PDB file of C-alpha atoms in Angstrom:
ATOM      1  CA  MET A   1     -90.489 -36.210  27.973  1.00 43.00           C
ATOM      2  CA  SER A   2     -87.647 -34.701  25.996  1.00 51.00           C
ATOM      3  CA  VAL A   3     -88.062 -33.522  22.418  1.00 51.00           C
ATOM      4  CA  LYS A   4     -84.998 -35.678  21.720  1.00 55.00           C
ATOM      5  CA  THR A   5     -87.197 -38.786  21.815  1.00 55.00           C
ATOM      6  CA  ARG A   6     -88.204 -37.844  18.270  1.00 58.00           C
ATOM      7  CA  TYR A   7     -84.639 -38.237  17.029  1.00 69.00           C
ATOM      8  CA  PRO A   8     -83.391 -41.594  15.652  1.00 81.00           C
ATOM      9  CA  THR A   9     -81.964 -43.798  18.380  1.00 86.00           C
ATOM     10  CA  GLY A  10     -78.304 -43.069  19.002  1.00 86.00           C
ATOM     11  CA  GLN A  11     -78.143 -39.937  16.825  1.00 92.00           C
ATOM     12  CA  GLU A  12     -77.105 -37.679  19.687  1.00 93.00           C
ATOM     13  CA  ALA A  13     -74.440 -40.137  20.825  1.00 94.00           C
ATOM     14  CA  ILE A  14     -73.010 -40.336  17.307  1.00 95.00           C
ATOM     15  CA  ALA A  15     -72.890 -36.548  17.130  1.00 93.00           C
ATOM     16  CA  MET A  16     -71.091 -36.339  20.491  1.00 93.00           C
ATOM     17  CA  LYS A  17     -68.829 -39.402  20.361  1.00 94.00           C
ATOM     18  CA  GLY A  18     -68.560 -40.227  16.679  1.00 95.00           C
ATOM     19  CA  TRP A  19     -69.884 -43.427  15.099  1.00 95.00           C
ATOM     20  CA  LEU A  20     -67.199 -45.660  16.607  1.00 95.00           C
ATOM     21  CA  GLY A  21     -67.651 -44.206  20.082  1.00 94.00           C
ATOM     22  CA  ALA A  22     -71.406 -44.731  19.903  1.00 96.00           C
ATOM     23  CA  HIS A  23     -70.965 -48.378  18.862  1.00 96.00           C
ATOM     24  CA  ARG A  24     -67.877 -49.303  20.886  1.00 97.00           C
ATOM     25  CA  TYR A  25     -69.362 -52.087  22.968  1.00 97.00           C
ATOM     26  CA  LEU A  26     -71.468 -53.406  20.098  1.00 97.00           C
ATOM     27  CA  ILE A  27     -68.327 -53.761  17.994  1.00 97.00           C
ATOM     28  CA  LEU A  28     -66.415 -55.381  20.855  1.00 98.00           C
ATOM     29  CA  ARG A  29     -69.271 -57.848  21.374  1.00 98.00           C
ATOM     30  CA  ARG A  30     -69.250 -58.881  17.727  1.00 97.00           C
ATOM     31  CA  VAL A  31     -65.481 -59.321  17.859  1.00 98.00           C
ATOM     32  CA  SER A  32     -65.844 -61.394  21.037  1.00 97.00           C
ATOM     33  CA  GLN A  33     -68.597 -63.579  19.584  1.00 96.00           C
ATOM     34  CA  GLY A  34     -66.624 -64.120  16.407  1.00 95.00           C
ATOM     35  CA  PHE A  35     -63.453 -64.869  18.346  1.00 96.00           C
ATOM     36  CA  PHE A  36     -65.014 -67.560  20.530  1.00 94.00           C
ATOM     37  CA  LEU A  37     -66.779 -69.154  17.580  1.00 92.00           C
ATOM     38  CA  LEU A  38     -63.587 -69.137  15.523  1.00 93.00           C
ATOM     39  CA  LEU A  39     -61.636 -70.789  18.349  1.00 92.00           C
ATOM     40  CA  PHE A  40     -63.923 -73.808  18.054  1.00 91.00           C
ATOM     41  CA  LEU A  41     -63.956 -73.836  14.250  1.00 92.00           C
ATOM     42  CA  ILE A  42     -60.257 -73.508  13.366  1.00 93.00           C
ATOM     43  CA  GLY A  43     -59.724 -77.069  14.591  1.00 92.00           C
ATOM     44  CA  PRO A  44     -62.161 -78.898  12.297  1.00 90.00           C
ATOM     45  CA  TRP A  45     -61.718 -76.338   9.501  1.00 90.00           C
ATOM     46  CA  PHE A  46     -57.940 -75.877   9.470  1.00 92.00           C
ATOM     47  CA  GLY A  47     -56.540 -78.524  11.819  1.00 93.00           C
ATOM     48  CA  ILE A  48     -55.382 -75.945  14.380  1.00 94.00           C
ATOM     49  CA  TRP A  49     -56.536 -77.494  17.643  1.00 93.00           C
ATOM     50  CA  TRP A  50     -56.032 -74.706  20.140  1.00 94.00           C
ATOM     51  CA  VAL A  51     -59.493 -75.562  21.418  1.00 92.00           C
ATOM     52  CA  ALA A  52     -61.042 -78.985  20.935  1.00 91.00           C
ATOM     53  CA  GLY A  53     -64.788 -79.357  21.427  1.00 88.00           C
ATOM     54  CA  SER A  54     -67.626 -76.842  21.479  1.00 87.00           C
ATOM     55  CA  LEU A  55     -69.414 -74.476  23.843  1.00 87.00           C
ATOM     56  CA  SER A  56     -70.930 -77.578  25.433  1.00 89.00           C
ATOM     57  CA  GLY A  57     -67.550 -78.876  26.537  1.00 89.00           C
ATOM     58  CA  SER A  58     -63.975 -78.263  25.448  1.00 91.00           C
ATOM     59  CA  ARG A  59     -60.297 -78.514  26.276  1.00 93.00           C
ATOM     60  CA  THR A  60     -57.988 -75.575  25.559  1.00 93.00           C
ATOM     61  CA  LEU A  61     -54.372 -76.328  24.543  1.00 91.00           C
ATOM     62  CA  ASP A  62     -55.059 -79.873  25.733  1.00 91.00           C
ATOM     63  CA  VAL A  63     -54.869 -78.589  29.329  1.00 91.00           C
ATOM     64  CA  LEU A  64     -57.782 -76.374  30.387  1.00 93.00           C
ATOM     65  CA  PRO A  65     -61.160 -78.134  30.564  1.00 94.00           C
ATOM     66  CA  LEU A  66     -64.350 -76.108  30.216  1.00 93.00           C
ATOM     67  CA  THR A  67     -67.826 -77.554  30.576  1.00 94.00           C
ATOM     68  CA  ASP A  68     -71.231 -75.954  30.131  1.00 95.00           C
ATOM     69  CA  PRO A  69     -72.657 -76.223  33.673  1.00 96.00           C
ATOM     70  CA  LEU A  70     -76.233 -76.512  32.376  1.00 96.00           C
ATOM     71  CA  ILE A  71     -75.292 -79.549  30.318  1.00 95.00           C
ATOM     72  CA  LEU A  72     -73.487 -81.007  33.329  1.00 95.00           C
ATOM     73  CA  LEU A  73     -76.588 -80.415  35.475  1.00 96.00           C
ATOM     74  CA  GLN A  74     -78.827 -82.092  32.918  1.00 96.00           C
ATOM     75  CA  GLY A  75     -76.495 -85.074  32.876  1.00 96.00           C
ATOM     76  CA  ILE A  76     -76.546 -85.338  36.665  1.00 96.00           C
ATOM     77  CA  VAL A  77     -80.351 -85.232  36.938  1.00 96.00           C
ATOM     78  CA  ALA A  78     -80.483 -87.750  34.090  1.00 95.00           C
ATOM     79  CA  GLY A  79     -78.475 -90.133  36.254  1.00 94.00           C
ATOM     80  CA  HIS A  80     -75.081 -89.816  34.542  1.00 92.00           C
ATOM     81  CA  TRP A  81     -72.421 -88.796  37.044  1.00 90.00           C
ATOM     82  CA  PRO A  82     -69.697 -86.801  35.229  1.00 90.00           C
ATOM     83  CA  GLU A  83     -65.990 -87.446  35.256  1.00 92.00           C
ATOM     84  CA  LEU A  84     -63.741 -85.298  37.416  1.00 93.00           C
ATOM     85  CA  THR A  85     -62.477 -83.353  34.390  1.00 94.00           C
ATOM     86  CA  ALA A  86     -66.019 -82.340  33.441  1.00 93.00           C
ATOM     87  CA  LEU A  87     -66.746 -81.274  37.027  1.00 95.00           C
ATOM     88  CA  ILE A  88     -63.615 -79.130  37.144  1.00 96.00           C
ATOM     89  CA  GLY A  89     -64.504 -77.575  33.795  1.00 95.00           C
ATOM     90  CA  ALA A  90     -68.012 -76.702  34.990  1.00 96.00           C
ATOM     91  CA  LEU A  91     -66.700 -75.189  38.220  1.00 96.00           C
ATOM     92  CA  ILE A  92     -64.308 -72.972  36.256  1.00 96.00           C
ATOM     93  CA  VAL A  93     -67.131 -71.715  34.042  1.00 96.00           C
ATOM     94  CA  LEU A  94     -69.416 -71.192  37.061  1.00 95.00           C
ATOM     95  CA  ALA A  95     -66.747 -69.173  38.867  1.00 96.00           C
ATOM     96  CA  VAL A  96     -66.064 -66.938  35.858  1.00 95.00           C
ATOM     97  CA  TYR A  97     -69.700 -66.125  35.145  1.00 95.00           C
ATOM     98  CA  ALA A  98     -70.521 -65.728  38.839  1.00 94.00           C
ATOM     99  CA  LEU A  99     -67.909 -62.958  38.916  1.00 94.00           C
ATOM    100  CA  ILE A 100     -68.564 -61.147  35.638  1.00 94.00           C
ATOM    101  CA  GLY A 101     -72.313 -61.729  35.311  1.00 92.00           C
ATOM    102  CA  GLY A 102     -73.938 -64.882  34.038  1.00 90.00           C
ATOM    103  CA  ARG A 103     -75.736 -63.276  31.130  1.00 95.00           C
ATOM    104  CA  VAL A 104     -72.476 -61.892  29.815  1.00 96.00           C
ATOM    105  CA  TYR A 105     -72.535 -65.271  28.082  1.00 96.00           C
ATOM    106  CA  CYS A 106     -75.695 -64.201  26.228  1.00 96.00           C
ATOM    107  CA  SER A 107     -74.334 -60.920  24.899  1.00 96.00           C
ATOM    108  CA  TRP A 108     -70.595 -61.587  24.530  1.00 97.00           C
ATOM    109  CA  VAL A 109     -70.284 -65.305  23.681  1.00 95.00           C
ATOM    110  CA  CYS A 110     -73.517 -66.881  22.422  1.00 95.00           C
ATOM    111  CA  PRO A 111     -73.523 -67.190  18.582  1.00 93.00           C
ATOM    112  CA  ILE A 112     -77.324 -66.899  18.484  1.00 95.00           C
ATOM    113  CA  ASN A 113     -77.188 -63.330  19.858  1.00 96.00           C
ATOM    114  CA  PRO A 114     -76.266 -61.769  16.469  1.00 96.00           C
ATOM    115  CA  VAL A 115     -79.244 -63.618  14.970  1.00 95.00           C
ATOM    116  CA  THR A 116     -81.702 -62.181  17.489  1.00 96.00           C
ATOM    117  CA  ASP A 117     -80.083 -58.737  17.265  1.00 96.00           C
ATOM    118  CA  ALA A 118     -80.530 -58.844  13.481  1.00 96.00           C
ATOM    119  CA  ALA A 119     -84.175 -59.806  13.936  1.00 96.00           C
ATOM    120  CA  HIS A 120     -84.668 -56.875  16.303  1.00 95.00           C
ATOM    121  CA  TRP A 121     -83.011 -54.464  13.862  1.00 94.00           C
ATOM    122  CA  LEU A 122     -85.258 -55.626  11.017  1.00 96.00           C
ATOM    123  CA  HIS A 123     -88.301 -55.567  13.311  1.00 95.00           C
ATOM    124  CA  ASN A 124     -87.655 -51.875  13.978  1.00 92.00           C
ATOM    125  CA  ARG A 125     -86.882 -51.082  10.338  1.00 92.00           C
ATOM    126  CA  LEU A 126     -90.187 -52.605   9.254  1.00 94.00           C
ATOM    127  CA  GLY A 127     -92.091 -50.843  12.030  1.00 91.00           C
ATOM    128  CA  LEU A 128     -93.689 -54.075  13.229  1.00 91.00           C
ATOM    129  CA  GLN A 129     -95.826 -54.319  16.332  1.00 88.00           C
ATOM    130  CA  LYS A 130     -94.356 -55.509  19.628  1.00 84.00           C
ATOM    131  CA  GLY A 131     -96.219 -58.798  19.306  1.00 83.00           C
ATOM    132  CA  TRP A 132     -96.849 -61.476  21.894  1.00 86.00           C
ATOM    133  CA  GLN A 133     -94.731 -61.078  25.017  1.00 84.00           C
ATOM    134  CA  PRO A 134     -94.445 -64.182  27.202  1.00 84.00           C
ATOM    135  CA  LYS A 135     -93.981 -63.573  30.894  1.00 85.00           C
ATOM    136  CA  LYS A 136     -90.407 -63.192  32.073  1.00 80.00           C
ATOM    137  CA  SER A 137     -90.915 -66.275  34.219  1.00 88.00           C
ATOM    138  CA  ALA A 138     -91.512 -68.385  31.091  1.00 92.00           C
ATOM    139  CA  ARG A 139     -87.810 -69.102  30.577  1.00 93.00           C
ATOM    140  CA  LEU A 140     -87.469 -70.209  34.206  1.00 94.00           C
ATOM    141  CA  TRP A 141     -90.397 -72.584  33.762  1.00 95.00           C
ATOM    142  CA  LEU A 142     -88.793 -73.867  30.566  1.00 95.00           C
ATOM    143  CA  LEU A 143     -85.499 -74.344  32.402  1.00 96.00           C
ATOM    144  CA  GLY A 144     -87.310 -76.411  35.020  1.00 96.00           C
ATOM    145  CA  THR A 145     -89.044 -78.397  32.275  1.00 96.00           C
ATOM    146  CA  VAL A 146     -85.705 -79.126  30.591  1.00 96.00           C
ATOM    147  CA  LEU A 147     -84.304 -80.536  33.842  1.00 97.00           C
ATOM    148  CA  ALA A 148     -87.489 -82.540  34.485  1.00 97.00           C
ATOM    149  CA  VAL A 149     -87.436 -84.045  30.981  1.00 97.00           C
ATOM    150  CA  SER A 150     -83.741 -84.891  31.382  1.00 96.00           C
ATOM    151  CA  ALA A 151     -84.515 -86.668  34.657  1.00 97.00           C
ATOM    152  CA  LEU A 152     -87.452 -88.580  33.183  1.00 96.00           C
ATOM    153  CA  THR A 153     -85.763 -89.611  29.939  1.00 96.00           C
ATOM    154  CA  GLY A 154     -82.191 -90.084  31.125  1.00 95.00           C
ATOM    155  CA  THR A 155     -80.959 -87.759  28.372  1.00 94.00           C
ATOM    156  CA  ILE A 156     -79.463 -84.284  28.076  1.00 94.00           C
ATOM    157  CA  ALA A 157     -82.790 -83.093  26.738  1.00 93.00           C
ATOM    158  CA  TRP A 158     -82.095 -79.518  25.703  1.00 93.00           C
ATOM    159  CA  GLU A 159     -79.171 -80.463  23.467  1.00 89.00           C
ATOM    160  CA  VAL A 160     -81.564 -82.220  21.094  1.00 87.00           C
ATOM    161  CA  ILE A 161     -82.999 -78.851  19.999  1.00 88.00           C
ATOM    162  CA  ASN A 162     -80.527 -76.293  21.374  1.00 91.00           C
ATOM    163  CA  PRO A 163     -80.016 -73.804  18.491  1.00 90.00           C
ATOM    164  CA  ILE A 164     -76.573 -72.867  19.863  1.00 88.00           C
ATOM    165  CA  THR A 165     -75.384 -76.462  19.577  1.00 85.00           C
ATOM    166  CA  MET A 166     -77.130 -76.990  16.248  1.00 85.00           C
ATOM    167  CA  LEU A 167     -75.506 -73.873  14.778  1.00 85.00           C
ATOM    168  CA  HIS A 168     -72.059 -75.013  15.873  1.00 81.00           C
ATOM    169  CA  ARG A 169     -72.565 -78.517  14.468  1.00 78.00           C
ATOM    170  CA  GLY A 170     -73.934 -77.054  11.262  1.00 81.00           C
ATOM    171  CA  LEU A 171     -70.877 -74.861  10.747  1.00 80.00           C
ATOM    172  CA  VAL A 172     -68.622 -77.897  11.200  1.00 74.00           C
ATOM    173  CA  PHE A 173     -70.570 -80.619   9.414  1.00 71.00           C
ATOM    174  CA  GLY A 174     -72.897 -78.635   7.142  1.00 70.00           C
ATOM    175  CA  MET A 175     -75.949 -76.713   8.205  1.00 67.00           C
ATOM    176  CA  GLY A 176     -78.762 -78.985   7.030  1.00 71.00           C
ATOM    177  CA  PHE A 177     -81.573 -78.947   9.598  1.00 74.00           C
ATOM    178  CA  ALA A 178     -79.623 -76.472  11.730  1.00 76.00           C
ATOM    179  CA  TRP A 179     -80.680 -73.726   9.334  1.00 84.00           C
ATOM    180  CA  ALA A 180     -84.310 -74.436  10.203  1.00 86.00           C
ATOM    181  CA  LEU A 181     -83.722 -73.849  13.919  1.00 88.00           C
ATOM    182  CA  VAL A 182     -81.700 -70.683  13.389  1.00 89.00           C
ATOM    183  CA  ILE A 183     -84.293 -69.296  10.977  1.00 92.00           C
ATOM    184  CA  ALA A 184     -87.066 -70.266  13.399  1.00 94.00           C
ATOM    185  CA  VAL A 185     -85.407 -68.215  16.156  1.00 95.00           C
ATOM    186  CA  PHE A 186     -85.002 -65.280  13.753  1.00 96.00           C
ATOM    187  CA  VAL A 187     -88.638 -65.419  12.618  1.00 96.00           C
ATOM    188  CA  PHE A 188     -89.872 -65.803  16.203  1.00 95.00           C
ATOM    189  CA  ASP A 189     -88.107 -62.590  17.244  1.00 95.00           C
ATOM    190  CA  LEU A 190     -89.057 -60.793  14.047  1.00 96.00           C
ATOM    191  CA  VAL A 191     -92.806 -61.387  13.825  1.00 94.00           C
ATOM    192  CA  VAL A 192     -93.995 -63.299  16.906  1.00 94.00           C
ATOM    193  CA  ALA A 193     -92.366 -61.721  19.970  1.00 93.00           C
ATOM    194  CA  ARG A 194     -89.946 -58.798  19.865  1.00 92.00           C
ATOM    195  CA  ARG A 195     -86.739 -59.896  21.634  1.00 92.00           C
ATOM    196  CA  GLY A 196     -88.740 -62.983  22.562  1.00 93.00           C
ATOM    197  CA  TRP A 197     -86.137 -65.724  22.347  1.00 94.00           C
ATOM    198  CA  CYS A 198     -83.359 -64.349  24.555  1.00 92.00           C
ATOM    199  CA  GLY A 199     -85.628 -62.263  26.768  1.00 90.00           C
ATOM    200  CA  HIS A 200     -88.487 -64.678  27.414  1.00 91.00           C
ATOM    201  CA  VAL A 201     -87.789 -68.224  26.203  1.00 93.00           C
ATOM    202  CA  CYS A 202     -84.169 -69.413  26.194  1.00 95.00           C
ATOM    203  CA  PRO A 203     -83.474 -71.623  29.242  1.00 95.00           C
ATOM    204  CA  VAL A 204     -79.726 -71.137  28.785  1.00 95.00           C
ATOM    205  CA  GLY A 205     -80.140 -67.407  29.434  1.00 94.00           C
ATOM    206  CA  ALA A 206     -82.336 -68.170  32.440  1.00 95.00           C
ATOM    207  CA  PHE A 207     -79.675 -70.470  33.865  1.00 96.00           C
ATOM    208  CA  TYR A 208     -76.827 -68.003  33.395  1.00 96.00           C
ATOM    209  CA  GLY A 209     -78.977 -65.265  34.891  1.00 95.00           C
ATOM    210  CA  LEU A 210     -79.267 -67.336  38.070  1.00 95.00           C
ATOM    211  CA  ILE A 211     -75.508 -67.932  38.104  1.00 95.00           C
ATOM    212  CA  GLY A 212     -74.704 -64.222  37.839  1.00 94.00           C
ATOM    213  CA  ALA A 213     -77.353 -62.925  40.239  1.00 93.00           C
ATOM    214  CA  LYS A 214     -74.671 -61.672  42.667  1.00 94.00           C
ATOM    215  CA  SER A 215     -71.913 -60.979  40.158  1.00 95.00           C
ATOM    216  CA  LEU A 216     -69.316 -58.250  40.649  1.00 95.00           C
ATOM    217  CA  LEU A 217     -69.465 -56.618  37.208  1.00 96.00           C
ATOM    218  CA  ARG A 218     -72.369 -54.168  36.963  1.00 96.00           C
ATOM    219  CA  VAL A 219     -73.569 -51.256  34.884  1.00 97.00           C
ATOM    220  CA  SER A 220     -74.242 -48.130  36.922  1.00 97.00           C
ATOM    221  CA  ALA A 221     -76.257 -45.008  36.121  1.00 96.00           C
ATOM    222  CA  VAL A 222     -73.525 -43.105  37.905  1.00 96.00           C
ATOM    223  CA  ASN A 223     -74.333 -39.825  36.149  1.00 96.00           C
ATOM    224  CA  ARG A 224     -78.127 -40.190  36.220  1.00 95.00           C
ATOM    225  CA  ALA A 225     -78.650 -36.552  37.198  1.00 93.00           C
ATOM    226  CA  ALA A 226     -77.482 -35.656  33.675  1.00 94.00           C
ATOM    227  CA  CYS A 227     -80.190 -37.789  32.003  1.00 94.00           C
ATOM    228  CA  ASP A 228     -82.105 -35.765  29.404  1.00 92.00           C
ATOM    229  CA  ASP A 229     -84.924 -38.317  28.886  1.00 92.00           C
ATOM    230  CA  CYS A 230     -83.955 -39.150  25.305  1.00 93.00           C
ATOM    231  CA  MET A 231     -84.995 -42.789  26.009  1.00 94.00           C
ATOM    232  CA  ASP A 232     -82.255 -44.204  23.758  1.00 95.00           C
ATOM    233  CA  CYS A 233     -81.023 -46.549  26.486  1.00 96.00           C
ATOM    234  CA  PHE A 234     -84.505 -48.064  26.785  1.00 95.00           C
ATOM    235  CA  ALA A 235     -84.695 -48.425  23.000  1.00 93.00           C
ATOM    236  CA  VAL A 236     -81.472 -50.441  22.669  1.00 95.00           C
ATOM    237  CA  CYS A 237     -81.492 -52.460  25.896  1.00 95.00           C
ATOM    238  CA  PRO A 238     -82.521 -56.106  25.320  1.00 94.00           C
ATOM    239  CA  GLU A 239     -83.897 -56.192  28.890  1.00 94.00           C
ATOM    240  CA  ASN A 240     -85.019 -52.587  29.261  1.00 91.00           C
ATOM    241  CA  GLN A 241     -87.045 -53.251  32.415  1.00 93.00           C
ATOM    242  CA  VAL A 242     -83.737 -53.354  34.315  1.00 95.00           C
ATOM    243  CA  ILE A 243     -82.871 -49.705  33.621  1.00 96.00           C
ATOM    244  CA  ALA A 244     -85.598 -47.737  35.398  1.00 95.00           C
ATOM    245  CA  PRO A 245     -84.776 -48.678  39.032  1.00 94.00           C
ATOM    246  CA  ALA A 246     -81.200 -47.437  38.607  1.00 95.00           C
ATOM    247  CA  LEU A 247     -81.885 -44.482  36.317  1.00 94.00           C
ATOM    248  CA  ARG A 248     -85.037 -43.184  38.025  1.00 91.00           C
ATOM    249  CA  GLY A 249     -83.954 -43.923  41.580  1.00 86.00           C
ATOM    250  CA  LYS A 250     -84.303 -41.243  44.204  1.00 84.00           C
ATOM    251  CA  PRO A 251     -81.206 -39.611  45.710  1.00 83.00           C
ATOM    252  CA  GLY A 252     -79.624 -42.095  48.077  1.00 84.00           C
ATOM    253  CA  GLU A 253     -80.894 -45.118  46.144  1.00 90.00           C
ATOM    254  CA  THR A 254     -78.349 -47.254  44.336  1.00 94.00           C
ATOM    255  CA  PRO A 255     -77.532 -46.316  40.741  1.00 96.00           C
ATOM    256  CA  LEU A 256     -76.459 -49.911  40.063  1.00 96.00           C
ATOM    257  CA  ILE A 257     -78.376 -52.159  37.702  1.00 96.00           C
ATOM    258  CA  LEU A 258     -78.647 -55.176  39.971  1.00 95.00           C
ATOM    259  CA  SER A 259     -81.166 -57.275  38.050  1.00 94.00           C
ATOM    260  CA  PRO A 260     -79.789 -60.665  36.945  1.00 93.00           C
ATOM    261  CA  ASP A 261     -81.610 -60.089  33.647  1.00 94.00           C
ATOM    262  CA  CYS A 262     -79.005 -57.468  32.641  1.00 95.00           C
ATOM    263  CA  THR A 263     -76.681 -58.912  29.985  1.00 96.00           C
ATOM    264  CA  ASN A 264     -73.890 -56.344  30.528  1.00 96.00           C
ATOM    265  CA  CYS A 265     -73.959 -55.697  26.785  1.00 96.00           C
ATOM    266  CA  GLY A 266     -72.933 -52.053  27.230  1.00 96.00           C
ATOM    267  CA  ARG A 267     -75.342 -50.664  24.633  1.00 96.00           C
ATOM    268  CA  CYS A 268     -76.826 -48.212  27.139  1.00 97.00           C
ATOM    269  CA  ILE A 269     -73.305 -46.835  27.593  1.00 97.00           C
ATOM    270  CA  ASP A 270     -72.825 -46.592  23.822  1.00 97.00           C
ATOM    271  CA  VAL A 271     -75.992 -44.670  22.972  1.00 97.00           C
ATOM    272  CA  CYS A 272     -76.027 -42.219  25.887  1.00 96.00           C
ATOM    273  CA  SER A 273     -74.771 -38.859  24.658  1.00 95.00           C
ATOM    274  CA  VAL A 274     -74.372 -37.491  28.210  1.00 95.00           C
ATOM    275  CA  ASP A 275     -72.518 -40.537  29.588  1.00 95.00           C
ATOM    276  CA  VAL A 276     -75.032 -41.517  32.248  1.00 97.00           C
ATOM    277  CA  PHE A 277     -73.897 -45.157  32.368  1.00 97.00           C
ATOM    278  CA  ALA A 278     -70.571 -46.869  33.065  1.00 97.00           C
ATOM    279  CA  PHE A 279     -69.256 -50.309  33.960  1.00 97.00           C
ATOM    280  CA  THR A 280     -68.267 -50.722  37.594  1.00 96.00           C
ATOM    281  CA  ASN A 281     -68.577 -53.244  40.431  1.00 96.00           C
ATOM    282  CA  ARG A 282     -71.576 -54.085  42.628  1.00 94.00           C
ATOM    283  CA  PHE A 283     -70.039 -52.338  45.661  1.00 94.00           C
ATOM    284  CA  ASP A 284     -69.669 -48.993  43.867  1.00 93.00           C
ATOM    285  CA  ASN A 285     -72.715 -46.907  44.867  1.00 91.00           C
ATOM    286  CA  ARG A 286     -71.188 -43.553  43.977  1.00 90.00           C
ATOM    287  CA  VAL A 287     -73.200 -40.978  42.057  1.00 88.00           C
ATOM    288  CA  ASN A 288     -72.114 -37.738  40.449  1.00 81.00           C
ATOM    289  CA  ASP A 289     -71.471 -34.637  42.525  1.00 57.00           C
ATOM    290  CA  HIS A 290     -74.741 -32.950  41.542  1.00 58.00           C
ATOM    291  CA  GLU A 291     -76.857 -35.752  42.964  1.00 55.00           C
ATOM    292  CA  GLN A 292     -74.747 -35.989  46.108  1.00 48.00           C
ATOM    293  CA  VAL A 293     -75.287 -32.273  46.752  1.00 36.00           C
ATOM    294  CA  THR A 294     -79.026 -32.667  46.098  1.00 40.00           C
ATOM    295  CA  ASP A 295     -79.171 -35.624  48.489  1.00 41.00           C
ATOM    296  CA  LYS A 296     -77.450 -33.672  51.284  1.00 34.00           C
ATOM    297  CA  ALA A 297     -79.697 -30.643  50.761  1.00 30.00           C
ATOM    298  CA  ALA A 298     -82.769 -32.876  51.085  1.00 34.00           C
TER     299      ALA A 298
END
């Protein structure tokens, strides 16, 4: 293990790339999250209706329909067949996230992500224990439960307590009870289960992970031979179990992170001072020249 593991996370990257270079994708994610949230809020706040609706369902410029496919699916199993416009909107969203990675929604769009990231930052600052860690399959079981409850009750069950929806409604109509749900998610990640909500519980993340299982956009450990074992990528990754197969793979094994749990957040790219990681596509199995030479010599 490298002596660099004793350094603060990201210190080497900041020294090599500068602060902005070591936080590039984090900054872009916050801009993206703010942009999408603002698109939905400038209508009710300022009367500028470029986008009418919410992340559950919307119409852009009164032309482009977009529908949350999980909400559509809940409606179908509940016995409510959607209108053609809603079906088209869901198919558009499905196609986009199937191409770029379903859990891109979690890291680049979802307004709850900054809340859980803040909880993780404070968790580390306070030096708290890892806490209870539900199995990764828990969110899939919860997703199945949501669909079962929708079918049994004839309702879109998850929307009753969905913190994403509650946060959006709260920003439009006044937070009220929405604050309780947002704070509950924050406290859960802070003191109950580190990165517990997005990584182990949220059925929305589970659903989008299934959508993007074969997506084109991937992170690759293309320069893994240069890895100096600083462990910073593991420290910042919200789903750090996805890194090892690509980073520690033997010569000839794919450097691509192929797990559907990967959120394509780009933080591993940010904090790596030796530029091990890069965005690419799922068909790009190239590795750096050093590893190719090693592979041929073997």
